[in-house]
Amino acid sequence: NAGVTQTPKFQVLKTGQSMTLQCAQDMNHNSMYWYRQDPGMGLRLIYYSASEGTTDKGEVPNGYNVSRLNKREFSLRLESAAPSQTSVYFCASSAGSDGETQYFGPGTRLLVL
Amino acid sequence: AQSVTQPDIHITVSEGASLELRCNYSYGATPYLFWYVQSPGQGLQLLLKYFSGDTLVQGIKGFEAEFKRSQSSFNLRKPSVHWSDAAEYFCAVGSNSGYALNFGKGTSLLVTP
């Protein structure tokens, strides 16, 4: 099993450009999440999808949109990239109940110039 | 809101020495607590978790953690550190955002010969 996969691995954007980060899981998990990781800040939740068909804002949702395309896929879109969105983005999934382990993808490194 | 604090940003230990990484949490009820490890350029891997039962939890790679409700702590320990343990370690607690996690800011472990 691949677990959680993310594409692309690395991306450079210019300010104002848009892009979509893709995430897919093959563990039949109900819940999926997008986090960003910045130096000295740990991981912060951008958006989450507790179950197929639902999405909700996390701690830092401004400048992002998400789509839960189906049970496997959860994409993150930057409509107009800003330098403040330079970060490492992690997708994760879990079965969808308290105490369940979250499984993380390898991350997407995004640089916005 | 649930939160975790990792007081130590960086820790340096000699190979073969014992290790303790600190984590303090803020939570109203019984928390779900996790320790994750991140090797350079990689995603996060679960070391261990606590959600009920025995307060001493065993994990992978020889790590253990002890839940102490009276001290609001969930410290990670290893009796003898190996060079391959050099990584970033994150403590996390269950959040109010579905089943997402609130992460601490991380502790960077350096292992010297």
Short mmCIF file of C-alpha atoms in Angstrom, two decimals:
data_model
loop_
_atom_site.label_atom_id
_atom_site.label_comp_id
_atom_site.label_asym_id
_atom_site.label_seq_id
_atom_site.Cartn_x
_atom_site.Cartn_y
_atom_site.Cartn_z
CA ASN A 1 0.00 0.00 0.00
CA ALA A 2 1.19 3.51 -0.80
CA GLY A 3 -0.51 5.08 2.25
CA VAL A 4 -0.84 8.85 1.72
CA THR A 5 0.57 10.30 -1.48
CA GLN A 6 1.04 13.96 -2.37
CA THR A 7 1.83 15.71 -5.63
CA PRO A 8 3.86 17.65 -6.48
CA LYS A 9 6.85 17.17 -4.17
CA PHE A 10 8.21 20.63 -4.87
CA GLN A 11 6.81 23.73 -6.55
CA VAL A 12 7.94 27.28 -7.20
CA LEU A 13 5.25 29.90 -7.85
CA LYS A 14 5.25 33.59 -8.54
CA THR A 15 3.08 35.87 -6.43
CA GLY A 16 -0.49 35.80 -7.73
CA GLN A 17 -0.27 32.44 -9.46
CA SER A 18 -2.62 29.64 -8.54
CA MET A 19 -2.05 25.96 -7.98
CA THR A 20 -3.64 22.84 -6.54
CA LEU A 21 -1.91 20.40 -4.23
CA GLN A 22 -3.17 16.88 -4.62
CA CYS A 23 -3.52 14.26 -1.89
CA ALA A 24 -4.77 10.70 -2.03
CA GLN A 25 -4.98 7.87 0.50
CA ASP A 26 -5.57 4.18 -0.06
CA MET A 27 -6.42 3.17 3.52
CA ASN A 28 -10.18 3.70 3.22
CA HIS A 29 -9.97 6.46 5.81
CA ASN A 30 -12.93 8.72 6.50
CA SER A 31 -11.04 11.83 7.65
CA MET A 32 -8.41 13.85 5.84
CA TYR A 33 -6.43 16.94 6.77
CA TRP A 34 -4.15 19.61 5.38
CA TYR A 35 -1.42 21.09 7.59
CA ARG A 36 1.33 23.56 6.92
CA GLN A 37 4.71 23.43 8.62
CA ASP A 38 6.83 26.50 9.15
CA PRO A 39 10.13 26.74 11.06
CA GLY A 40 9.56 27.04 14.79
CA MET A 41 5.77 26.82 14.40
CA GLY A 42 5.09 23.11 14.36
CA LEU A 43 2.21 21.97 12.18
CA ARG A 44 -0.91 24.09 11.87
CA LEU A 45 -4.22 22.86 10.53
CA ILE A 46 -5.45 24.57 7.38
CA TYR A 47 -8.60 22.60 6.55
CA TYR A 48 -10.00 19.22 7.37
CA SER A 49 -12.63 16.85 6.10
CA ALA A 50 -14.14 14.73 8.85
CA SER A 51 -15.96 12.58 6.33
CA GLU A 52 -16.64 12.43 2.62
CA GLY A 53 -18.75 15.38 1.57
CA THR A 54 -17.77 17.68 4.44
CA THR A 55 -14.99 20.21 4.84
CA ASP A 56 -14.22 22.67 7.61
CA LYS A 57 -11.75 25.42 8.37
CA GLY A 58 -8.85 24.85 10.68
CA GLU A 59 -6.54 27.30 12.40
CA VAL A 60 -5.08 29.03 9.31
CA PRO A 61 -7.56 28.77 6.38
CA ASN A 62 -7.14 32.23 4.83
CA GLY A 63 -5.93 32.11 1.23
CA TYR A 64 -6.81 28.44 0.75
CA ASN A 65 -9.70 26.35 -0.50
CA VAL A 66 -10.21 22.60 -0.39
CA SER A 67 -12.18 19.95 -2.19
CA ARG A 68 -12.97 16.46 -0.93
CA LEU A 69 -13.29 14.95 -4.37
CA ASN A 70 -14.21 11.48 -3.09
CA LYS A 71 -13.28 9.33 -0.13
CA ARG A 72 -9.70 8.91 -1.38
CA GLU A 73 -8.80 12.41 -2.52
CA PHE A 74 -8.53 15.78 -0.76
CA SER A 75 -7.04 18.70 -2.67
CA LEU A 76 -5.79 22.08 -1.46
CA ARG A 77 -5.97 25.11 -3.76
CA LEU A 78 -4.13 28.39 -3.57
CA GLU A 79 -6.07 30.85 -5.73
CA SER A 80 -3.56 33.70 -5.61
CA ALA A 81 -0.30 32.68 -4.01
CA ALA A 82 1.51 35.02 -1.63
CA PRO A 83 5.06 34.83 -0.23
CA SER A 84 3.53 34.14 3.21
CA GLN A 85 2.31 30.83 1.83
CA THR A 86 5.86 29.60 1.34
CA SER A 87 5.82 26.49 3.50
CA VAL A 88 5.84 22.72 3.59
CA TYR A 89 2.35 21.29 3.20
CA PHE A 90 1.38 17.94 4.65
CA CYS A 91 -1.72 15.93 3.95
CA ALA A 92 -2.83 13.36 6.50
CA SER A 93 -5.65 10.88 6.94
CA SER A 94 -7.19 8.87 9.76
CA ALA A 95 -10.02 6.42 10.26
CA GLY A 96 -12.14 9.18 11.77
CA SER A 97 -12.66 8.69 15.48
CA ASP A 98 -11.05 9.87 18.68
CA GLY A 99 -7.55 8.63 19.31
CA GLU A 100 -7.02 7.24 15.84
CA THR A 101 -3.55 7.53 14.35
CA GLN A 102 -3.04 10.09 11.62
CA TYR A 103 -0.91 8.98 8.69
CA PHE A 104 1.06 11.63 6.87
CA GLY A 105 2.16 12.07 3.32
CA PRO A 106 5.74 13.02 2.40
CA GLY A 107 4.91 16.71 2.01
CA THR A 108 4.94 19.36 -0.71
CA ARG A 109 7.56 22.07 -0.49
CA LEU A 110 6.18 25.32 -1.88
CA LEU A 111 8.19 28.45 -2.57
CA VAL A 112 6.32 31.61 -3.54
CA LEU A 113 8.49 34.36 -5.00
CA ALA B 1 -8.68 25.00 23.55
CA GLN B 2 -6.47 21.96 23.70
CA SER B 3 -2.80 22.76 23.28
CA VAL B 4 0.64 21.31 23.86
CA THR B 5 3.90 22.94 24.85
CA GLN B 6 7.32 21.54 24.15
CA PRO B 7 9.65 23.61 26.32
CA ASP B 8 12.88 22.52 24.65
CA ILE B 9 13.52 23.73 21.09
CA HIS B 10 16.86 21.92 20.76
CA ILE B 11 18.40 19.05 22.73
CA THR B 12 21.83 17.53 22.27
CA VAL B 13 22.71 14.13 23.72
CA SER B 14 25.63 11.77 23.32
CA GLU B 15 25.10 8.48 21.58
CA GLY B 16 24.26 5.84 24.20
CA ALA B 17 22.97 8.37 26.71
CA SER B 18 19.39 8.45 27.92
CA LEU B 19 16.85 10.88 26.51
CA GLU B 20 13.80 12.64 27.83
CA LEU B 21 11.76 15.07 25.73
CA ARG B 22 9.18 17.13 27.57
CA CYS B 23 5.59 17.77 26.60
CA ASN B 24 2.94 19.58 28.62
CA TYR B 25 -0.68 19.73 27.55
CA SER B 26 -3.71 21.83 28.27
CA TYR B 27 -6.97 19.95 28.04
CA GLY B 28 -10.25 19.85 29.91
CA ALA B 29 -10.91 16.11 29.87
CA THR B 30 -8.84 13.00 29.26
CA PRO B 31 -6.67 13.88 26.30
CA TYR B 32 -5.59 11.85 23.34
CA LEU B 33 -1.80 12.33 23.21
CA PHE B 34 0.67 11.45 20.49
CA TRP B 35 4.37 11.61 19.77
CA TYR B 36 5.51 11.84 16.15
CA VAL B 37 9.02 11.87 14.69
CA GLN B 38 10.13 13.63 11.53
CA SER B 39 13.45 12.83 9.89
CA PRO B 40 14.94 15.56 7.66
CA GLY B 41 12.94 16.03 4.48
CA GLN B 42 10.40 13.39 5.46
CA GLY B 43 6.83 13.20 6.63
CA LEU B 44 5.77 12.44 10.19
CA GLN B 45 5.78 8.95 11.66
CA LEU B 46 3.87 7.94 14.78
CA LEU B 47 6.07 6.81 17.67
CA LEU B 48 3.33 6.13 20.22
CA LYS B 49 0.00 7.35 21.52
CA TYR B 50 -2.07 7.42 24.68
CA PHE B 51 -5.83 7.60 25.01
CA SER B 52 -6.70 5.42 28.00
CA GLY B 53 -5.48 2.63 30.23
CA ASP B 54 -1.89 2.09 31.28
CA THR B 55 -0.17 5.44 31.70
CA LEU B 56 3.20 4.07 30.50
CA VAL B 57 3.02 3.61 26.76
CA GLN B 58 5.51 1.69 24.66
CA GLY B 59 6.23 2.72 21.12
CA ILE B 60 8.40 1.89 18.17
CA LYS B 61 12.20 2.23 18.03
CA GLY B 62 12.54 1.66 21.78
CA PHE B 63 10.67 4.81 22.84
CA GLU B 64 8.21 5.06 25.71
CA ALA B 65 6.15 7.86 27.22
CA GLU B 66 4.39 8.33 30.52
CA PHE B 67 1.09 10.15 30.94
CA LYS B 68 0.97 12.08 34.21
CA ARG B 69 -2.38 13.74 34.74
CA SER B 70 -1.25 15.54 37.91
CA GLN B 71 1.55 17.25 36.00
CA SER B 72 -0.29 17.58 32.66
CA SER B 73 2.70 15.96 31.03
CA PHE B 74 3.43 13.29 28.45
CA ASN B 75 7.22 13.05 28.31
CA LEU B 76 9.01 10.87 25.80
CA ARG B 77 11.94 8.72 26.93
CA LYS B 78 14.54 6.39 25.52
CA PRO B 79 17.17 4.64 27.66
CA SER B 80 19.97 4.67 25.07
CA VAL B 81 19.98 6.99 22.07
CA HIS B 82 21.32 5.94 18.67
CA TRP B 83 22.70 8.31 16.04
CA SER B 84 19.73 7.46 13.83
CA ASP B 85 17.40 9.02 16.42
CA ALA B 86 18.50 12.50 15.36
CA ALA B 87 15.29 14.11 14.11
CA GLU B 88 12.49 16.51 14.99
CA TYR B 89 10.00 15.27 17.58
CA PHE B 90 6.46 16.54 17.88
CA CYS B 91 3.98 16.09 20.70
CA ALA B 92 0.32 16.42 19.71
CA VAL B 93 -3.10 16.38 21.35
CA GLY B 94 -6.58 15.81 19.92
CA SER B 95 -8.34 19.02 18.96
CA ASN B 96 -11.89 20.33 18.57
CA SER B 97 -11.50 20.34 14.77
CA GLY B 98 -12.96 16.97 13.89
CA TYR B 99 -10.23 14.47 14.64
CA ALA B 100 -7.35 16.78 13.74
CA LEU B 101 -4.41 17.26 16.06
CA ASN B 102 -2.88 20.28 17.77
CA PHE B 103 0.89 20.01 17.51
CA GLY B 104 3.61 21.43 19.68
CA LYS B 105 6.35 23.42 18.01
CA GLY B 106 8.74 20.52 18.09
CA THR B 107 12.06 19.56 19.68
CA SER B 108 15.08 19.08 17.47
CA LEU B 109 17.35 16.28 18.69
CA LEU B 110 21.04 16.22 17.85
CA VAL B 111 23.05 13.10 18.69
CA THR B 112 26.80 13.48 19.09
CA PRO B 113 29.36 10.67 18.83
#
